[in-house]
């Protein structure tokens, strides 16, 4: 499943920042421990200890933000999966409502996917003339006069659902 590029980039940047912060924190903690053993707490050691503490806090914040980003990616994947499944159900319901035969439904689905008649014929191991005849019946049953009108029937459904979605206020 594809991810929104911004989310993947953000997760990658957060992971890199988290790794860098962790390395820096380990260095400063080791340096503070070494300095404390030899010098005790002087202004320099105290400053390094505060930097190490700030880095540890930054690591925690980065880890939380990375977790939120990964959750957002997972929710987006789940929503896309649900939408894909719902659209597949819409397609199946339309095909059933039009009374398409299984062969006509296959040809119609391949047409929705953008395949040419020759490609559909090859996939179905059928003659192009058979596929053209099936497409003619699909168009007649659906009320579409062309391939573009047939696809537009489903694009309209997607656009209507997008307008009436949960964020639209309708």
Coordinates of N, CA and C in Angstrom, one line a residue:
X1 N 0.9 -1.2 0.0 CA 0.0 0.0 0.0 C 0.9 1.2 0.0
X2 N 0.5 2.2 -0.8 CA 1.4 3.4 -0.8 C 1.1 4.3 0.3
X3 N 2.1 5.0 0.7 CA 2.0 5.9 1.8 C 2.0 7.4 1.3
X4 N 1.4 8.3 2.0 CA 1.5 9.7 1.6 C 3.0 10.1 1.7
X5 N 3.6 10.6 0.7 CA 5.0 11.0 0.7 C 5.4 11.8 1.9
X6 N 4.6 12.8 2.3 CA 4.9 13.6 3.4 C 5.0 12.9 4.7
X7 N 4.1 11.9 4.9 CA 4.2 11.1 6.2 C 5.4 10.2 6.3
X8 N 5.8 9.6 5.1 CA 7.0 8.8 5.2 C 8.2 9.6 5.4
X9 N 8.3 10.7 4.7 CA 9.4 11.6 4.8 C 9.5 12.1 6.3
X10 N 8.4 12.5 6.9 CA 8.4 12.9 8.3 C 8.8 11.8 9.2
X11 N 8.3 10.6 9.0 CA 8.7 9.5 9.9 C 10.2 9.2 9.7
X12 N 10.8 9.3 8.5 CA 12.2 9.1 8.3 C 13.0 10.2 9.0
X13 N 12.6 11.4 8.8 CA 13.3 12.5 9.5 C 13.3 12.4 11.0
X14 N 12.1 12.0 11.5 CA 12.0 11.8 13.0 C 12.9 10.7 13.4
X15 N 13.0 9.6 12.7 CA 13.8 8.5 13.1 C 15.3 8.9 13.0
X16 N 15.7 9.6 12.0 CA 17.1 10.1 11.9 C 17.4 11.1 13.1
X17 N 16.5 12.0 13.4 CA 16.7 12.9 14.5 C 16.8 12.2 15.8
X18 N 15.9 11.2 16.0 CA 15.9 10.4 17.2 C 17.2 9.7 17.4
X19 N 17.7 9.1 16.3 CA 19.0 8.4 16.4 C 20.2 9.4 16.7
X20 N 20.2 10.5 16.1 CA 21.2 11.5 16.3 C 21.1 12.0 17.8
X21 N 19.9 12.3 18.2 CA 19.8 12.8 19.6 C 20.2 11.7 20.6
X22 N 19.9 10.5 20.3 CA 20.3 9.4 21.2 C 21.9 9.3 21.3
X23 N 22.5 9.3 20.1 CA 24.0 9.3 20.1 C 24.6 10.5 20.9
X24 N 24.0 11.7 20.7 CA 24.5 12.9 21.4 C 24.3 12.7 22.9
X25 N 23.1 12.2 23.3 CA 22.8 12.0 24.7 C 23.8 11.0 25.3
X26 N 24.1 9.9 24.6 CA 25.0 8.9 25.2 C 26.4 9.6 25.3
X27 N 26.8 10.3 24.3 CA 28.1 11.0 24.4 C 28.2 12.0 25.6
X28 N 27.1 12.8 25.8 CA 27.2 13.8 26.8 C 27.0 13.1 28.2
X29 N 26.2 12.1 28.3 CA 26.1 11.4 29.6 C 27.5 10.8 30.0
X30 N 28.1 10.1 29.0 CA 29.5 9.6 29.2 C 30.5 10.6 29.6
X31 N 30.4 11.8 28.9 CA 31.3 12.9 29.2 C 31.1 13.5 30.6
X32 N 29.8 13.6 30.9 CA 29.5 14.1 32.3 C 29.9 13.2 33.4
X33 N 29.7 11.9 33.1 CA 30.2 10.9 34.1 C 31.7 10.9 34.3
X34 N 32.4 11.0 33.2 CA 33.9 11.1 33.2 C 34.3 12.3 33.9
X35 N 33.8 13.5 33.5 CA 34.2 14.8 34.1 C 33.9 14.8 35.6
X36 N 32.7 14.2 36.0 CA 32.3 14.2 37.4 C 33.3 13.4 38.2
X37 N 33.7 12.3 37.6 CA 34.7 11.4 38.3 C 36.0 12.1 38.6
X38 N 36.5 12.9 37.7 CA 37.8 13.6 37.8 C 37.7 15.0 38.4
X39 N 36.6 15.7 38.1 CA 36.5 17.1 38.5 C 35.5 17.4 39.5
X40 N 34.4 16.6 39.4 CA 33.2 16.9 40.3 C 32.3 17.9 39.5
X41 N 31.3 18.4 40.2 CA 30.4 19.3 39.5 C 31.0 20.8 39.5
X42 N 31.4 21.1 38.3 CA 31.9 22.5 38.1 C 30.9 23.1 37.0
X43 N 31.0 24.4 36.7 CA 30.1 25.0 35.7 C 30.1 24.2 34.4
X44 N 31.2 23.7 33.9 CA 31.3 23.0 32.6 C 30.5 21.7 32.7
X45 N 30.8 20.9 33.8 CA 30.1 19.6 34.0 C 28.6 19.8 34.2
X46 N 28.2 20.9 34.9 CA 26.8 21.2 35.1 C 26.1 21.5 33.8
X47 N 26.8 22.3 33.0 CA 26.2 22.7 31.7 C 26.1 21.4 30.8
X48 N 27.1 20.5 30.8 CA 27.0 19.3 30.0 C 25.8 18.4 30.5
X49 N 25.7 18.4 31.8 CA 24.6 17.6 32.4 C 23.2 18.1 32.0
X50 N 23.1 19.5 31.9 CA 21.8 20.1 31.5 C 21.6 19.8 30.0
X51 N 22.7 19.8 29.2 CA 22.5 19.5 27.8 C 22.1 18.1 27.6
X52 N 22.7 17.2 28.4 CA 22.3 15.7 28.3 C 20.8 15.6 28.7
X53 N 20.4 16.3 29.8 CA 19.0 16.2 30.2 C 18.1 16.7 29.1
X54 N 18.5 17.9 28.5 CA 17.6 18.4 27.4 C 17.6 17.4 26.2
X55 N 18.7 16.8 25.9 CA 18.6 15.8 24.8 C 17.7 14.6 25.2
X56 N 17.7 14.2 26.4 CA 16.9 13.1 26.8 C 15.4 13.5 26.7
X57 N 15.1 14.7 27.1 CA 13.7 15.2 26.9 C 13.4 15.3 25.4
X58 N 14.3 15.8 24.6 CA 14.1 15.8 23.2 C 13.9 14.4 22.6
X59 N 14.6 13.5 23.1 CA 14.4 12.1 22.6 C 13.0 11.6 22.9
X60 N 12.5 11.9 24.1 CA 11.2 11.5 24.5 C 10.1 12.2 23.6
X61 N 10.3 13.5 23.3 CA 9.3 14.2 22.5 C 9.4 13.7 21.0
X62 N 10.6 13.4 20.5 CA 10.7 12.9 19.2 C 10.1 11.5 19.1
X63 N 10.3 10.7 20.1 CA 9.7 9.4 20.1 C 8.2 9.4 20.1
X64 N 7.6 10.4 20.9 CA 6.2 10.5 20.9 C 5.7 11.0 19.5
X65 N 6.4 12.0 18.9 CA 6.0 12.5 17.6 C 6.1 11.4 16.5
X66 N 7.1 10.6 16.6 CA 7.3 9.5 15.6 C 6.1 8.5 15.8
X67 N 5.8 8.2 17.0 CA 4.7 7.3 17.3 C 3.4 7.9 16.7
X68 N 3.1 9.2 16.9 CA 1.9 9.8 16.3 C 1.9 9.7 14.8
X69 N 3.1 10.0 14.2 CA 3.2 9.9 12.7 C 2.9 8.5 12.2
X70 N 3.5 7.5 12.9 CA 3.2 6.1 12.5 C 1.8 5.7 12.7
X71 N 1.2 6.2 13.7 CA -0.3 5.9 13.9 C -1.1 6.6 12.8
X72 N -0.7 7.8 12.4 CA -1.5 8.5 11.4 C -1.3 7.8 10.1
X73 N -0.1 7.2 9.8 CA 0.1 6.5 8.6 C -0.8 5.2 8.6
X74 N -0.8 4.5 9.7 CA -1.6 3.3 9.9 C -3.1 3.6 9.7
X75 N -3.6 4.7 10.3 CA -5.0 5.1 10.2 C -5.3 5.4 8.7
X76 N -4.4 6.1 8.0 CA -4.6 6.4 6.6 C -4.7 5.1 5.8
X77 N -3.8 4.2 6.1 CA -3.9 2.9 5.4 C -5.2 2.2 5.6
X78 N -5.6 2.2 6.9 CA -6.9 1.5 7.2 C -8.1 2.2 6.5
X79 N -8.1 3.5 6.5 CA -9.2 4.3 5.8 C -9.1 4.0 4.3
X80 N -8.0 3.9 3.7 CA -7.9 3.7 2.3 C -8.3 2.2 2.0
X81 N -8.0 1.3 2.9 CA -8.4 -0.1 2.7 C -10.0 -0.2 2.8
X82 N -10.5 0.5 3.8 CA -12.0 0.5 3.9 C -12.7 1.2 2.7
X83 N -12.1 2.3 2.2 CA -12.6 3.0 1.1 C -12.5 2.1 -0.2
X84 N -11.4 1.4 -0.3 CA -11.2 0.5 -1.5 C -12.3 -0.6 -1.4
X85 N -12.4 -1.1 -0.3 CA -13.4 -2.2 -0.1 C -14.8 -1.7 -0.4
X86 N -15.1 -0.5 0.1 CA -16.5 0.1 -0.1 C -16.7 0.3 -1.6
X87 N -15.7 0.8 -2.3 CA -15.8 1.1 -3.7 C -16.0 -0.2 -4.5
X88 N -15.3 -1.2 -4.0 CA -15.4 -2.5 -4.7 C -16.9 -3.0 -4.5
X89 N -17.5 -2.8 -3.3 CA -18.8 -3.2 -3.1 C -19.8 -2.4 -4.0
X90 N -19.5 -1.1 -4.2 CA -20.3 -0.2 -5.0 C -20.3 -0.8 -6.5
X91 N -19.1 -1.1 -6.9 CA -19.0 -1.7 -8.3 C -19.8 -3.0 -8.4
X92 N -19.6 -3.9 -7.4 CA -20.3 -5.1 -7.5 C -21.8 -4.9 -7.5
X93 N -22.3 -4.0 -6.6 CA -23.7 -3.7 -6.6 C -24.2 -3.2 -7.9
X94 N -23.5 -2.2 -8.5 CA -23.9 -1.7 -9.8 C -24.0 -2.8 -10.8
X95 N -22.9 -3.6 -10.9 CA -22.9 -4.7 -11.9 C -24.1 -5.6 -11.7
X96 N -24.4 -5.9 -10.4 CA -25.6 -6.8 -10.1 C -26.9 -6.1 -10.5
X97 N -27.0 -4.8 -10.2 CA -28.2 -4.1 -10.5 C -28.4 -4.0 -12.0
X98 N -27.4 -4.0 -12.8 CA -27.5 -3.9 -14.2 C -27.7 -5.3 -14.8
X99 N -27.6 -6.3 -14.0 CA -27.8 -7.7 -14.5 C -26.6 -8.2 -15.4
X100 N -25.4 -7.7 -15.1 CA -24.3 -8.2 -15.9 C -24.0 -9.7 -15.6
X101 N -23.6 -10.4 -16.7 CA -23.2 -11.7 -16.5 C -21.8 -11.7 -15.9
X102 N -21.3 -12.8 -15.4 CA -19.9 -12.8 -14.9 C -18.9 -12.4 -15.9
X103 N -19.0 -12.8 -17.2 CA -18.1 -12.4 -18.2 C -18.2 -10.9 -18.5
X104 N -19.4 -10.4 -18.5 CA -19.6 -8.9 -18.7 C -19.0 -8.2 -17.5
X105 N -19.2 -8.7 -16.3 CA -18.7 -8.0 -15.2 C -17.1 -7.9 -15.2
X106 N -16.5 -9.0 -15.6 CA -15.0 -9.0 -15.8 C -14.6 -8.0 -16.8
X107 N -15.2 -8.0 -17.9 CA -14.9 -7.0 -19.0 C -15.1 -5.6 -18.5
X108 N -16.2 -5.4 -17.8 CA -16.5 -4.0 -17.2 C -15.5 -3.6 -16.2
X109 N -15.0 -4.5 -15.4 CA -14.0 -4.2 -14.4 C -12.7 -3.9 -15.0
X110 N -12.3 -4.7 -16.0 CA -11.1 -4.4 -16.7 C -11.2 -3.0 -17.4
X111 N -12.4 -2.7 -17.9 CA -12.6 -1.4 -18.6 C -12.4 -0.3 -17.6
X112 N -12.9 -0.4 -16.4 CA -12.8 0.6 -15.3 C -11.3 0.8 -14.9
X113 N -10.5 -0.3 -15.1 CA -9.1 -0.2 -14.7 C -8.3 0.4 -15.9
X114 N -9.0 0.7 -17.0 CA -8.3 1.4 -18.1 C -7.7 0.5 -19.1
X115 N -8.0 -0.8 -19.1 CA -7.4 -1.7 -20.1 C -8.1 -1.5 -21.5
X116 N -7.3 -1.7 -22.5 CA -7.9 -1.6 -23.9 C -8.5 -3.0 -24.2
X117 N -9.3 -2.9 -25.3 CA -10.1 -4.2 -25.7 C -9.1 -5.3 -26.0
X118 N -8.0 -5.0 -26.6 CA -7.0 -6.1 -26.9 C -6.4 -6.7 -25.7
X119 N -6.1 -5.8 -24.7 CA -5.6 -6.3 -23.4 C -6.6 -7.1 -22.6
X120 N -7.8 -6.7 -22.7 CA -8.9 -7.5 -22.0 C -9.0 -8.9 -22.7
X121 N -9.0 -8.9 -24.0 CA -9.1 -10.1 -24.7 C -8.0 -11.1 -24.4
X122 N -6.8 -10.5 -24.3 CA -5.6 -11.4 -23.9 C -5.8 -11.9 -22.5
X123 N -6.2 -11.1 -21.6 CA -6.3 -11.5 -20.2 C -7.4 -12.6 -20.1
X124 N -8.5 -12.5 -20.8 CA -9.6 -13.4 -20.7 C -9.5 -14.6 -21.7
X125 N -8.4 -14.6 -22.5 CA -8.2 -15.6 -23.5 C -9.5 -15.7 -24.4
X126 N -9.9 -14.5 -24.9 CA -11.1 -14.4 -25.7 C -10.7 -13.6 -27.0
X127 N -11.6 -13.7 -28.0 CA -11.4 -12.9 -29.2 C -11.7 -11.4 -28.9
X128 N -11.1 -10.5 -29.6 CA -11.4 -9.1 -29.4 C -12.9 -8.8 -29.7
X129 N -13.4 -9.5 -30.8 CA -14.8 -9.3 -31.2 C -15.7 -9.7 -30.0
X130 N -15.3 -10.7 -29.3 CA -16.2 -11.2 -28.2 C -16.2 -10.1 -27.1
X131 N -15.0 -9.6 -26.8 CA -14.9 -8.5 -25.8 C -15.7 -7.3 -26.2
X132 N -15.5 -6.9 -27.5 CA -16.3 -5.7 -28.0 C -17.8 -5.9 -27.8
X133 N -18.3 -7.2 -28.1 CA -19.7 -7.5 -28.0 C -20.1 -7.4 -26.5
X134 N -19.3 -7.9 -25.6 CA -19.6 -7.8 -24.2 C -19.6 -6.4 -23.7
X135 N -18.6 -5.6 -24.2 CA -18.6 -4.2 -23.8 C -19.9 -3.4 -24.3
X136 N -20.3 -3.8 -25.5 CA -21.5 -3.2 -26.1 C -22.7 -3.5 -25.2
X137 N -22.8 -4.7 -24.7 CA -23.9 -5.1 -23.8 C -23.8 -4.4 -22.4
X138 N -22.5 -4.3 -21.9 CA -22.3 -3.6 -20.7 C -22.7 -2.1 -20.8
X139 N -22.3 -1.5 -21.9 CA -22.7 -0.1 -22.1 C -24.2 0.0 -22.2
X140 N -24.9 -0.9 -22.9 CA -26.3 -0.8 -23.0 C -27.0 -1.0 -21.7
X141 N -26.6 -2.0 -20.9 CA -27.2 -2.3 -19.6 C -26.9 -1.1 -18.6
X142 N -25.8 -0.4 -18.7 CA -25.5 0.6 -17.8 C -26.0 2.0 -18.2
X143 N -26.4 2.1 -19.5 CA -26.9 3.3 -20.0 C -25.8 4.3 -20.5
X144 N -24.6 3.7 -20.6 CA -23.5 4.5 -21.0 C -23.3 4.4 -22.5
X145 N -23.0 5.4 -23.2 CA -22.8 5.4 -24.6 C -21.4 5.1 -25.1
X146 N -20.4 5.2 -24.1 CA -19.0 5.1 -24.5 C -18.3 4.6 -23.3
X147 N -17.0 4.3 -23.5 CA -16.1 3.9 -22.4 C -16.0 5.0 -21.4
X148 N -15.8 6.3 -21.9 CA -15.7 7.4 -21.0 C -16.9 7.6 -20.2
X149 N -18.1 7.5 -20.8 CA -19.3 7.7 -20.0 C -19.5 6.6 -18.9
X150 N -19.0 5.4 -19.3 CA -19.1 4.2 -18.4 C -18.2 4.5 -17.1
X151 N -17.0 4.9 -17.4 CA -16.1 5.2 -16.3 C -16.6 6.4 -15.5
X152 N -17.2 7.4 -16.1 CA -17.7 8.6 -15.5 C -18.8 8.2 -14.5
X153 N -19.6 7.1 -14.7 CA -20.6 6.7 -13.8 C -20.0 6.4 -12.4
X154 N -18.8 5.9 -12.4 CA -18.2 5.5 -11.1 C -17.4 6.7 -10.5
X155 N -16.8 7.5 -11.4 CA -16.1 8.7 -10.9 C -17.1 9.6 -10.2
X156 N -18.3 9.7 -10.7 CA -19.4 10.5 -10.1 C -19.6 10.0 -8.7
X157 N -19.7 8.7 -8.5 CA -19.9 8.1 -7.2 C -18.8 8.5 -6.2
X158 N -17.5 8.5 -6.7 CA -16.4 8.8 -5.9 C -16.5 10.3 -5.5
X159 N -16.8 11.2 -6.4 CA -16.9 12.6 -6.2 C -18.0 12.9 -5.2
X160 N -19.1 12.3 -5.4 CA -20.3 12.5 -4.4 C -19.9 12.1 -3.0
X161 N -19.2 10.9 -2.9 CA -18.8 10.5 -1.6 C -17.7 11.4 -1.0
X162 N -16.9 11.9 -1.8 CA -15.8 12.9 -1.3 C -16.5 14.1 -0.8
X163 N -17.5 14.6 -1.5 CA -18.2 15.9 -1.1 C -19.0 15.6 0.2
X164 N -19.6 14.4 0.3 CA -20.4 14.1 1.5 C -19.6 13.4 2.6
X165 N -18.3 13.5 2.5 CA -17.4 12.8 3.5 C -17.6 13.5 4.9
X166 N -16.9 12.9 5.9 CA -17.1 13.3 7.3 C -16.5 14.7 7.5
X167 N -15.6 15.2 6.7 CA -15.0 16.5 6.9 C -15.7 17.6 6.1
X168 N -16.7 17.2 5.3 CA -17.3 18.2 4.4 C -18.4 19.1 5.1
X169 N -18.8 18.7 6.3 CA -19.8 19.5 7.0 C -21.2 19.3 6.4
X170 N -21.4 18.4 5.5 CA -22.7 18.1 4.9 C -23.5 17.1 5.7

